[in-house]
Amino acid sequence: VALELAADGSAIHRSRLSRGKSNEQRYKTYEFLPEHILRVRRDPPAGAASQPPGEWPVSNRRKIAYPPGADGLPVTDAYALLVLAARFLTSPGASADAVVNTEFNFYQVRMSHSEGRTVEASYEVAGGAARTGPRPTRGVTLTVSPLGEQVDKPDFSLLGLGGEITILFDQETILPLQ
């Protein structure tokens, strides 16, 4: 997955190369335009194993309309929620909202401050000292709900998690620990 974000966390461009059930590959790009999201799917031509996915022929092009309720909110990818939640940690507001686009569905995500706790951790930030042992955290809870008409089956996920998700960030480094 490749993801390009604007300063407010809104997605500008997203792409991913994936495999289907029968091991067939596909490459999808999403351009987050002011009027809609342009989704382009490319499938590899027969015998073109060395051809870059961005050069595969287009098999489907679709404009995905933003749902009512998305106006004024950053529309982004689930992975960007890690960045947005880390920024929200220092916010004095009780909550902040964002919209996540999956394949065709949209979800409203409300971020709210939550209690942290001490967790065992072991990590090293590039160029920094290793941290091992108990680390105090601050939490952000993400409450996810469908936004607009759901075109596909429910498909929201953040690192394999769904529903209400609490992310615990190291108090000092602001790295997500749990």
mmCIF file of C-alpha atoms in Angstrom:
data_model
loop_
_atom_site.group_PDB
_atom_site.id
_atom_site.type_symbol
_atom_site.label_atom_id
_atom_site.label_comp_id
_atom_site.label_asym_id
_atom_site.label_seq_id
_atom_site.Cartn_x
_atom_site.Cartn_y
_atom_site.Cartn_z
ATOM 1 C CA VAL A 1 0.000 0.000 0.000
ATOM 2 C CA ALA A 2 1.246 3.461 -0.864
ATOM 3 C CA LEU A 3 -0.509 6.473 0.619
ATOM 4 C CA GLU A 4 0.039 10.208 0.070
ATOM 5 C CA LEU A 5 -1.574 12.586 2.562
ATOM 6 C CA ALA A 6 -2.292 16.310 2.655
ATOM 7 C CA ALA A 7 -1.315 18.344 5.748
ATOM 8 C CA ASP A 8 -4.776 17.821 7.320
ATOM 9 C CA GLY A 9 -4.585 14.021 6.903
ATOM 10 C CA SER A 10 -6.819 13.884 3.835
ATOM 11 C CA ALA A 11 -5.735 11.293 1.307
ATOM 12 C CA ILE A 12 -4.447 12.599 -2.017
ATOM 13 C CA HIS A 13 -3.482 9.286 -3.617
ATOM 14 C CA ARG A 14 -3.627 5.645 -2.548
ATOM 15 C CA SER A 15 -2.458 2.542 -4.415
ATOM 16 C CA ARG A 16 -2.144 -1.149 -3.672
ATOM 17 C CA LEU A 17 -1.090 -4.329 -5.399
ATOM 18 C CA SER A 18 -3.046 -7.375 -4.236
ATOM 19 C CA ARG A 19 -3.796 -10.988 -5.067
ATOM 20 C CA GLY A 20 -7.205 -12.612 -5.321
ATOM 21 C CA LYS A 21 -8.376 -16.058 -4.267
ATOM 22 C CA SER A 22 -7.029 -17.731 -7.397
ATOM 23 C CA ASN A 23 -3.671 -15.924 -7.027
ATOM 24 C CA GLU A 24 -4.568 -13.403 -9.724
ATOM 25 C CA GLN A 25 -2.997 -9.977 -9.261
ATOM 26 C CA ARG A 26 -4.585 -6.573 -9.544
ATOM 27 C CA TYR A 27 -3.342 -3.036 -9.032
ATOM 28 C CA LYS A 28 -5.728 -0.344 -7.819
ATOM 29 C CA THR A 29 -5.182 3.388 -7.538
ATOM 30 C CA TYR A 30 -7.431 5.951 -5.895
ATOM 31 C CA GLU A 31 -7.184 9.668 -6.669
ATOM 32 C CA PHE A 32 -9.021 11.773 -4.077
ATOM 33 C CA LEU A 33 -10.364 14.616 -6.219
ATOM 34 C CA PRO A 34 -12.595 17.504 -5.036
ATOM 35 C CA GLU A 35 -15.743 16.079 -6.696
ATOM 36 C CA HIS A 36 -15.187 12.324 -6.248
ATOM 37 C CA ILE A 37 -12.639 9.554 -5.828
ATOM 38 C CA LEU A 38 -11.351 8.098 -9.083
ATOM 39 C CA ARG A 39 -10.662 4.367 -8.652
ATOM 40 C CA VAL A 40 -8.682 2.672 -11.426
ATOM 41 C CA ARG A 41 -8.098 -1.074 -11.537
ATOM 42 C CA ARG A 42 -5.369 -2.603 -13.686
ATOM 43 C CA ASP A 43 -4.925 -6.307 -14.427
ATOM 44 C CA PRO A 44 -1.697 -7.801 -15.790
ATOM 45 C CA PRO A 45 -1.698 -8.821 -19.423
ATOM 46 C CA ALA A 46 -0.884 -12.466 -20.169
ATOM 47 C CA GLY A 47 2.856 -13.089 -20.170
ATOM 48 C CA ALA A 48 3.832 -9.654 -18.822
ATOM 49 C CA ALA A 49 5.327 -10.701 -15.490
ATOM 50 C CA SER A 50 8.109 -8.102 -15.686
ATOM 51 C CA GLN A 51 5.873 -5.167 -16.642
ATOM 52 C CA PRO A 52 5.347 -2.652 -13.788
ATOM 53 C CA PRO A 53 1.768 -2.715 -12.406
ATOM 54 C CA GLY A 54 1.280 0.977 -13.234
ATOM 55 C CA GLU A 55 1.687 0.060 -16.914
ATOM 56 C CA TRP A 56 -0.841 -2.791 -16.921
ATOM 57 C CA PRO A 57 -3.968 -2.164 -19.001
ATOM 58 C CA VAL A 58 -6.921 -0.521 -17.254
ATOM 59 C CA SER A 59 -9.700 -3.049 -16.668
ATOM 60 C CA ASN A 60 -12.071 -0.784 -14.738
ATOM 61 C CA ARG A 61 -12.405 2.926 -13.994
ATOM 62 C CA ARG A 62 -15.005 4.174 -11.529
ATOM 63 C CA LYS A 63 -15.965 7.508 -9.958
ATOM 64 C CA ILE A 64 -16.975 7.117 -6.313
ATOM 65 C CA ALA A 65 -19.110 9.977 -4.970
ATOM 66 C CA TYR A 66 -18.439 11.308 -1.494
ATOM 67 C CA PRO A 67 -21.350 10.617 0.869
ATOM 68 C CA PRO A 68 -23.440 13.311 2.544
ATOM 69 C CA GLY A 69 -21.800 14.120 5.863
ATOM 70 C CA ALA A 70 -18.233 14.031 4.527
ATOM 71 C CA ASP A 71 -18.133 17.789 3.809
ATOM 72 C CA GLY A 72 -15.425 19.586 5.735
ATOM 73 C CA LEU A 73 -13.904 16.394 7.162
ATOM 74 C CA PRO A 74 -10.644 14.812 6.043
ATOM 75 C CA VAL A 75 -11.429 11.829 3.802
ATOM 76 C CA THR A 76 -8.609 9.370 4.168
ATOM 77 C CA ASP A 77 -7.434 5.767 4.466
ATOM 78 C CA ALA A 78 -7.602 3.686 7.656
ATOM 79 C CA TYR A 79 -3.785 3.657 8.007
ATOM 80 C CA ALA A 80 -3.802 7.474 8.212
ATOM 81 C CA LEU A 81 -5.828 7.169 11.429
ATOM 82 C CA LEU A 82 -2.580 6.336 13.248
ATOM 83 C CA VAL A 83 -1.211 9.757 12.246
ATOM 84 C CA LEU A 84 -4.478 11.594 12.923
ATOM 85 C CA ALA A 85 -4.916 9.936 16.330
ATOM 86 C CA ALA A 86 -1.332 10.860 17.316
ATOM 87 C CA ARG A 87 -2.038 14.487 16.366
ATOM 88 C CA PHE A 88 -5.305 14.399 18.303
ATOM 89 C CA LEU A 89 -3.444 13.462 21.527
ATOM 90 C CA THR A 90 -2.440 17.100 22.051
ATOM 91 C CA SER A 91 -5.806 18.512 21.041
ATOM 92 C CA PRO A 92 -7.843 20.207 23.756
ATOM 93 C CA GLY A 93 -11.072 19.205 21.979
ATOM 94 C CA ALA A 94 -13.239 16.403 23.318
ATOM 95 C CA SER A 95 -13.397 14.741 19.905
ATOM 96 C CA ALA A 96 -12.389 15.012 16.257
ATOM 97 C CA ASP A 97 -13.895 13.364 13.196
ATOM 98 C CA ALA A 98 -12.522 11.945 9.972
ATOM 99 C CA VAL A 99 -13.974 9.881 7.126
ATOM 100 C CA VAL A 100 -12.344 6.653 5.944
ATOM 101 C CA ASN A 101 -12.859 5.286 2.444
ATOM 102 C CA THR A 102 -12.388 1.565 1.924
ATOM 103 C CA GLU A 103 -13.019 -0.033 -1.483
ATOM 104 C CA PHE A 104 -16.425 1.607 -2.055
ATOM 105 C CA ASN A 105 -17.732 2.227 1.482
ATOM 106 C CA PHE A 106 -17.260 5.228 3.756
ATOM 107 C CA TYR A 107 -17.039 5.296 7.540
ATOM 108 C CA GLN A 108 -17.152 8.167 10.006
ATOM 109 C CA VAL A 109 -14.474 7.830 12.660
ATOM 110 C CA ARG A 110 -14.773 9.811 15.891
ATOM 111 C CA MET A 111 -11.574 10.167 17.887
ATOM 112 C CA SER A 112 -11.860 10.812 21.628
ATOM 113 C CA HIS A 113 -9.365 10.940 24.466
ATOM 114 C CA SER A 114 -9.242 7.827 26.613
ATOM 115 C CA GLU A 115 -7.316 6.610 29.614
ATOM 116 C CA GLY A 116 -3.861 5.291 29.035
ATOM 117 C CA ARG A 117 -2.134 2.722 31.167
ATOM 118 C CA THR A 118 1.363 1.394 31.640
ATOM 119 C CA VAL A 119 2.318 -1.286 29.115
ATOM 120 C CA GLU A 120 5.439 -3.387 28.635
ATOM 121 C CA ALA A 121 7.329 -2.293 25.534
ATOM 122 C CA SER A 122 10.615 -2.831 23.771
ATOM 123 C CA TYR A 123 11.491 -0.612 20.829
ATOM 124 C CA GLU A 124 14.186 1.552 19.316
ATOM 125 C CA VAL A 125 13.621 4.675 17.264
ATOM 126 C CA ALA A 126 16.177 5.026 14.453
ATOM 127 C CA GLY A 127 19.063 7.119 15.746
ATOM 128 C CA GLY A 128 17.748 7.006 19.320
ATOM 129 C CA ALA A 129 18.114 4.966 22.434
ATOM 130 C CA ALA A 130 16.383 1.623 22.914
ATOM 131 C CA ARG A 131 13.399 1.663 25.271
ATOM 132 C CA THR A 132 12.563 -1.457 27.242
ATOM 133 C CA GLY A 133 10.227 -2.029 30.154
ATOM 134 C CA PRO A 134 7.053 -0.391 31.422
ATOM 135 C CA ARG A 135 5.974 2.687 29.451
ATOM 136 C CA PRO A 136 3.175 5.081 30.454
ATOM 137 C CA THR A 137 0.671 5.708 27.650
ATOM 138 C CA ARG A 138 -2.123 8.050 26.590
ATOM 139 C CA GLY A 139 -5.083 6.666 24.688
ATOM 140 C CA VAL A 140 -7.245 7.646 21.758
ATOM 141 C CA THR A 141 -10.451 5.720 21.131
ATOM 142 C CA LEU A 142 -11.766 5.436 17.579
ATOM 143 C CA THR A 143 -15.506 4.915 17.255
ATOM 144 C CA VAL A 144 -16.375 3.795 13.739
ATOM 145 C CA SER A 145 -19.803 3.964 12.111
ATOM 146 C CA PRO A 146 -20.970 3.595 8.485
ATOM 147 C CA LEU A 147 -21.445 6.864 6.607
ATOM 148 C CA GLY A 148 -23.915 7.028 3.749
ATOM 149 C CA GLU A 149 -25.101 4.049 1.736
ATOM 150 C CA GLN A 150 -22.845 1.011 2.109
ATOM 151 C CA VAL A 151 -22.237 -0.312 -1.415
ATOM 152 C CA ASP A 152 -20.189 -3.312 -0.232
ATOM 153 C CA LYS A 153 -20.331 -5.612 2.779
ATOM 154 C CA PRO A 154 -18.827 -4.028 5.939
ATOM 155 C CA ASP A 155 -15.076 -3.779 5.344
ATOM 156 C CA PHE A 156 -13.571 -1.288 7.790
ATOM 157 C CA SER A 157 -10.339 -2.490 9.369
ATOM 158 C CA LEU A 158 -7.334 -0.865 11.002
ATOM 159 C CA LEU A 159 -4.454 -3.335 11.263
ATOM 160 C CA GLY A 160 -7.008 -6.158 11.328
ATOM 161 C CA LEU A 161 -9.140 -4.514 14.029
ATOM 162 C CA GLY A 162 -12.718 -3.309 13.725
ATOM 163 C CA GLY A 163 -15.437 -1.823 15.897
ATOM 164 C CA GLU A 164 -14.322 0.517 18.684
ATOM 165 C CA ILE A 165 -10.520 0.646 18.786
ATOM 166 C CA THR A 166 -8.317 2.196 21.471
ATOM 167 C CA ILE A 167 -4.758 3.053 20.491
ATOM 168 C CA LEU A 168 -2.236 3.477 23.304
ATOM 169 C CA PHE A 169 0.593 5.916 22.535
ATOM 170 C CA ASP A 170 3.846 6.185 24.464
ATOM 171 C CA GLN A 171 3.554 9.395 26.534
ATOM 172 C CA GLU A 172 7.065 10.552 25.704
ATOM 173 C CA THR A 173 7.654 9.508 22.078
ATOM 174 C CA ILE A 174 4.007 9.388 20.871
ATOM 175 C CA LEU A 175 4.668 6.057 19.150
ATOM 176 C CA PRO A 176 1.674 3.713 19.048
ATOM 177 C CA LEU A 177 2.478 0.840 21.413
ATOM 178 C CA GLN A 178 -0.781 -1.081 21.564
#
